Amino acid sequence: MHPVFRAALLRAALPLLVAAGSAGAAAPESSTPASPPAAARSCHLPGSVDALRCVSVSVPLDYAEPRAGTLKLHVTVAPAFRQGTRGDPLFVLAGGPGQAGTDVLGMLNTAFHRVRATRDIVFIDQRGTGLSGKLDCKSKPEHERMSEQELEAELRACITGTKARYAAYTTAASARDIEQVRRALGYRQVNLWGGSYGTRLGQAYTRAYPASVRSLVLDGVAAPDQVIPAGARDAQAALEAVFAQCARDAACNKAFPALRDEFNALVARLERGGIPLSLPDPRTAQPVSFTLTAGRFLGTVHNILYAPADARRLPFLIHSASQGRWGPFIARQNLSSDFGLDADMSMLLYLAVVCAEDVPRMTPALLAQDTGQLTKTLADQIPGMCRTMTGPAAAAPAPAPARIDAPALLLSGALDPVTPPHRAASAAKFMPRAQQVVVANAGHGVSQLGCAPRLLREFLDRPQARLDAACMAEIPAPTFQLGSAGPQP
């Protein structure tokens, strides 16, 4: 799928989450390991310079319909550096929904480097993502210049033309897949690392197969009551935090004294019908003309808020745009399309999960409480996309979340626009052995920052011990960008 095509909906929400308690219960497969383990082949994949082991695990395409056939799951195993030291690997569950384990292999050299000393790291391409039958749409060069209405029509055509069995692509099905992978690889118990949507999947798997889980590390934690795309309040809080930080910073406040007013004026202009732009394409330097809409502007702002270092550029981008200099903002918008998460995401898998498990809970009362501008476009568009899908899983009342007894480490960034600390606190109510760590100067994703890789190793070695995470307070706040030369030294 062309990045612009995918970004028509995803810029407003990636990698926004769905509620951890809504997946339903899985059938009680045995918690004993399969024997012998599945055969692996040596493989080289982007994101890792080392040779890894790739395994194909066959699972039912539709657990409710045995005659529907099977699906091949791609699993990547990074063997422990020290052979024979630990029998409980770390299973990595990526975000989205729609991101694959092969999309985050680069974490081997950052977040998981210390853990890998004694444990295998197992990356799962969840059904419908990556190399596990990715549900996506064909790219077309003309997508680059299409309007949002034209892109939406293209997406609808892709949905109806794919003919996928969307009802089979749910969190409950992915949780059952994880158990099949554990058995196929011959592990008796596993540790889970989940990021973003992966925290929701990790909770669903642990509730379905408690005997299979030794411990959990959840980074950017989805709460059981969290509904996508009703995330406007969290996003607005993150934006307000940037405005407040700029106002307290002498240099930022001097450079952009009217930041909030400039932002509001831009949004008002965009909501009146968009802003026609003619400028050199930041990619090619060739002249381009198009109309920037409120949805794309706000979606890009939301995307920028995920990482504090990126968010500290936002005042400069807003001020430049308010002065008619749109080049820096458009360049940043293109960056997320060309190289960001939405370049990897499976749009149709995202919709299959959200349409079945979240849109039915987007009640008028919930949306009325979810005040904020940044995700409104997504909230308006998603229900229509869901009506286009054929056969999404039938909506069912979400059961009360069951207790999770496994030790858990819950990581939150205080500046996270989608899973701020209060979401982890809600999830922890059902985890009596959970430890929550809040990092003041972090956004969406903590495991790769500062001393976090060491803390992951310490927690996995002794998950029942109290973790001293004081070193995470040493992560500094990034400096603000005040001009075209980049952030301050």
mmCIF file of N, CA and C in Angstrom, residues 147-201:
data_model
loop_
_atom_site.group_PDB
_atom_site.id
_atom_site.type_symbol
_atom_site.label_atom_id
_atom_site.label_comp_id
_atom_site.label_asym_id
_atom_site.label_seq_id
_atom_site.Cartn_x
_atom_site.Cartn_y
_atom_site.Cartn_z
ATOM 1 N N SER A 147 -7.021 13.254 -3.258
ATOM 2 C CA SER A 147 -7.653 13.900 -2.110
ATOM 3 C C SER A 147 -8.005 12.843 -1.074
ATOM 4 N N GLU A 148 -8.379 13.298 0.122
ATOM 5 C CA GLU A 148 -8.755 12.350 1.166
ATOM 6 C C GLU A 148 -9.979 11.550 0.753
ATOM 7 N N GLN A 149 -10.927 12.194 0.039
ATOM 8 C CA GLN A 149 -12.120 11.492 -0.404
ATOM 9 C C GLN A 149 -11.757 10.406 -1.414
ATOM 10 N N GLU A 150 -10.824 10.717 -2.315
ATOM 11 C CA GLU A 150 -10.401 9.718 -3.295
ATOM 12 C C GLU A 150 -9.641 8.576 -2.632
ATOM 13 N N LEU A 151 -8.807 8.905 -1.647
ATOM 14 C CA LEU A 151 -8.081 7.856 -0.931
ATOM 15 C C LEU A 151 -9.034 6.952 -0.156
ATOM 16 N N GLU A 152 -10.055 7.554 0.427
ATOM 17 C CA GLU A 152 -11.032 6.758 1.158
ATOM 18 C C GLU A 152 -11.772 5.814 0.218
ATOM 19 N N ALA A 153 -12.094 6.285 -0.972
ATOM 20 C CA ALA A 153 -12.754 5.425 -1.960
ATOM 21 C C ALA A 153 -11.843 4.276 -2.370
ATOM 22 N N GLU A 154 -10.532 4.563 -2.530
ATOM 23 C CA GLU A 154 -9.578 3.514 -2.860
ATOM 24 C C GLU A 154 -9.510 2.468 -1.750
ATOM 25 N N LEU A 155 -9.516 2.932 -0.509
ATOM 26 C CA LEU A 155 -9.451 2.008 0.613
ATOM 27 C C LEU A 155 -10.693 1.136 0.680
ATOM 28 N N ARG A 156 -11.846 1.725 0.449
ATOM 29 C CA ARG A 156 -13.083 0.933 0.433
ATOM 30 C C ARG A 156 -13.032 -0.133 -0.652
ATOM 31 N N ALA A 157 -12.518 0.233 -1.829
ATOM 32 C CA ALA A 157 -12.409 -0.737 -2.909
ATOM 33 C C ALA A 157 -11.456 -1.865 -2.536
ATOM 34 N N CYS A 158 -10.371 -1.519 -1.834
ATOM 35 C CA CYS A 158 -9.424 -2.533 -1.390
ATOM 36 C C CYS A 158 -10.072 -3.478 -0.382
ATOM 37 N N ILE A 159 -10.848 -2.927 0.540
ATOM 38 C CA ILE A 159 -11.513 -3.747 1.558
ATOM 39 C C ILE A 159 -12.421 -4.774 0.906
ATOM 40 N N THR A 160 -13.244 -4.317 0.005
ATOM 41 C CA THR A 160 -14.216 -5.226 -0.614
ATOM 42 C C THR A 160 -13.552 -6.172 -1.608
ATOM 43 N N GLY A 161 -12.437 -5.736 -2.208
ATOM 44 C CA GLY A 161 -11.779 -6.575 -3.196
ATOM 45 C C GLY A 161 -10.867 -7.622 -2.615
ATOM 46 N N THR A 162 -10.465 -7.478 -1.361
ATOM 47 C CA THR A 162 -9.524 -8.421 -0.768
ATOM 48 C C THR A 162 -10.163 -9.764 -0.472
ATOM 49 N N LYS A 163 -11.436 -9.766 -0.109
ATOM 50 C CA LYS A 163 -12.183 -10.991 0.176
ATOM 51 C C LYS A 163 -11.571 -11.794 1.321
ATOM 52 N N ALA A 164 -10.957 -11.116 2.249
ATOM 53 C CA ALA A 164 -10.377 -11.804 3.401
ATOM 54 C C ALA A 164 -11.481 -12.238 4.356
ATOM 55 N N ARG A 165 -11.194 -13.269 5.120
ATOM 56 C CA ARG A 165 -12.110 -13.724 6.164
ATOM 57 C C ARG A 165 -11.827 -12.875 7.408
ATOM 58 N N TYR A 166 -12.342 -11.646 7.392
ATOM 59 C CA TYR A 166 -11.984 -10.689 8.434
ATOM 60 C C TYR A 166 -12.348 -11.167 9.834
ATOM 61 N N ALA A 167 -13.404 -11.975 9.941
ATOM 62 C CA ALA A 167 -13.822 -12.451 11.260
ATOM 63 C C ALA A 167 -12.755 -13.292 11.941
ATOM 64 N N ALA A 168 -11.801 -13.806 11.163
ATOM 65 C CA ALA A 168 -10.757 -14.658 11.734
ATOM 66 C C ALA A 168 -9.587 -13.861 12.275
ATOM 67 N N TYR A 169 -9.579 -12.552 12.048
ATOM 68 C CA TYR A 169 -8.429 -11.732 12.429
ATOM 69 C C TYR A 169 -8.781 -10.885 13.648
ATOM 70 N N THR A 170 -8.739 -11.527 14.806
ATOM 71 C CA THR A 170 -9.089 -10.875 16.056
ATOM 72 C C THR A 170 -7.968 -11.066 17.061
ATOM 73 N N THR A 171 -8.045 -10.335 18.158
ATOM 74 C CA THR A 171 -7.055 -10.504 19.220
ATOM 75 C C THR A 171 -7.157 -11.880 19.847
ATOM 76 N N ALA A 172 -8.380 -12.396 19.999
ATOM 77 C CA ALA A 172 -8.548 -13.738 20.565
ATOM 78 C C ALA A 172 -7.861 -14.778 19.693
ATOM 79 N N ALA A 173 -7.997 -14.652 18.377
ATOM 80 C CA ALA A 173 -7.337 -15.598 17.475
ATOM 81 C C ALA A 173 -5.821 -15.470 17.572
ATOM 82 N N SER A 174 -5.309 -14.250 17.658
ATOM 83 C CA SER A 174 -3.859 -14.062 17.776
ATOM 84 C C SER A 174 -3.338 -14.633 19.086
ATOM 85 N N ALA A 175 -4.132 -14.531 20.153
ATOM 86 C CA ALA A 175 -3.719 -15.121 21.429
ATOM 87 C C ALA A 175 -3.609 -16.638 21.306
ATOM 88 N N ARG A 176 -4.549 -17.255 20.612
ATOM 89 C CA ARG A 176 -4.468 -18.699 20.407
ATOM 90 C C ARG A 176 -3.265 -19.048 19.536
ATOM 91 N N ASP A 177 -2.955 -18.196 18.573
ATOM 92 C CA ASP A 177 -1.768 -18.414 17.743
ATOM 93 C C ASP A 177 -0.492 -18.440 18.578
ATOM 94 N N ILE A 178 -0.389 -17.516 19.543
ATOM 95 C CA ILE A 178 0.809 -17.467 20.387
ATOM 96 C C ILE A 178 1.004 -18.793 21.112
ATOM 97 N N GLU A 179 -0.088 -19.376 21.591
ATOM 98 C CA GLU A 179 0.019 -20.666 22.270
ATOM 99 C C GLU A 179 0.496 -21.755 21.312
ATOM 100 N N GLN A 180 0.024 -21.704 20.081
ATOM 101 C CA GLN A 180 0.480 -22.665 19.087
ATOM 102 C C GLN A 180 1.980 -22.496 18.821
ATOM 103 N N VAL A 181 2.452 -21.248 18.790
ATOM 104 C CA VAL A 181 3.879 -20.983 18.582
ATOM 105 C C VAL A 181 4.689 -21.522 19.761
ATOM 106 N N ARG A 182 4.227 -21.251 20.973
ATOM 107 C CA ARG A 182 4.945 -21.753 22.148
ATOM 108 C C ARG A 182 5.095 -23.267 22.092
ATOM 109 N N ARG A 183 4.019 -23.944 21.771
ATOM 110 C CA ARG A 183 4.053 -25.410 21.696
ATOM 111 C C ARG A 183 4.961 -25.881 20.570
ATOM 112 N N ALA A 184 4.876 -25.216 19.418
ATOM 113 C CA ALA A 184 5.670 -25.638 18.267
ATOM 114 C C ALA A 184 7.163 -25.479 18.517
ATOM 115 N N LEU A 185 7.546 -24.454 19.285
ATOM 116 C CA LEU A 185 8.965 -24.214 19.568
ATOM 117 C C LEU A 185 9.472 -25.010 20.766
ATOM 118 N N GLY A 186 8.562 -25.655 21.490
ATOM 119 C CA GLY A 186 8.981 -26.530 22.571
ATOM 120 C C GLY A 186 9.268 -25.859 23.886
ATOM 121 N N TYR A 187 8.813 -24.637 24.089
ATOM 122 C CA TYR A 187 9.013 -23.943 25.358
ATOM 123 C C TYR A 187 7.895 -24.310 26.333
ATOM 124 N N ARG A 188 8.265 -24.459 27.602
ATOM 125 C CA ARG A 188 7.239 -24.772 28.604
ATOM 126 C C ARG A 188 6.570 -23.500 29.110
ATOM 127 N N GLN A 189 7.342 -22.480 29.439
ATOM 128 C CA GLN A 189 6.812 -21.182 29.856
ATOM 129 C C GLN A 189 7.554 -20.086 29.102
ATOM 130 N N VAL A 190 6.867 -18.959 28.917
ATOM 131 C CA VAL A 190 7.482 -17.840 28.205
ATOM 132 C C VAL A 190 7.301 -16.568 29.020
ATOM 133 N N ASN A 191 8.168 -15.619 28.768
ATOM 134 C CA ASN A 191 7.991 -14.248 29.216
ATOM 135 C C ASN A 191 7.470 -13.449 28.025
ATOM 136 N N LEU A 192 6.669 -12.455 28.282
ATOM 137 C CA LEU A 192 6.098 -11.644 27.213
ATOM 138 C C LEU A 192 6.603 -10.212 27.307
ATOM 139 N N TRP A 193 6.987 -9.644 26.172
ATOM 140 C CA TRP A 193 7.171 -8.203 26.051
ATOM 141 C C TRP A 193 6.155 -7.721 25.028
ATOM 142 N N GLY A 194 5.298 -6.797 25.436
ATOM 143 C CA GLY A 194 4.321 -6.217 24.525
ATOM 144 C C GLY A 194 4.486 -4.721 24.482
ATOM 145 N N GLY A 195 4.450 -4.167 23.268
ATOM 146 C CA GLY A 195 4.513 -2.723 23.103
ATOM 147 C C GLY A 195 3.246 -2.210 22.463
ATOM 148 N N SER A 196 2.621 -1.188 23.079
ATOM 149 C CA SER A 196 1.435 -0.565 22.513
ATOM 150 C C SER A 196 0.306 -1.591 22.376
ATOM 151 N N TYR A 197 -0.198 -1.827 21.169
ATOM 152 C CA TYR A 197 -1.245 -2.857 21.023
ATOM 153 C C TYR A 197 -0.772 -4.213 21.533
ATOM 154 N N GLY A 198 0.530 -4.473 21.452
ATOM 155 C CA GLY A 198 1.047 -5.733 21.967
ATOM 156 C C GLY A 198 0.800 -5.920 23.446
ATOM 157 N N THR A 199 0.618 -4.826 24.205
ATOM 158 C CA THR A 199 0.293 -4.964 25.625
ATOM 159 C C THR A 199 -1.111 -5.516 25.793
ATOM 160 N N ARG A 200 -1.997 -5.137 24.903
ATOM 161 C CA ARG A 200 -3.359 -5.664 24.944
ATOM 162 C C ARG A 200 -3.386 -7.134 24.574
ATOM 163 N N LEU A 201 -2.637 -7.494 23.522
ATOM 164 C CA LEU A 201 -2.550 -8.896 23.126
ATOM 165 C C LEU A 201 -1.877 -9.720 24.213
#
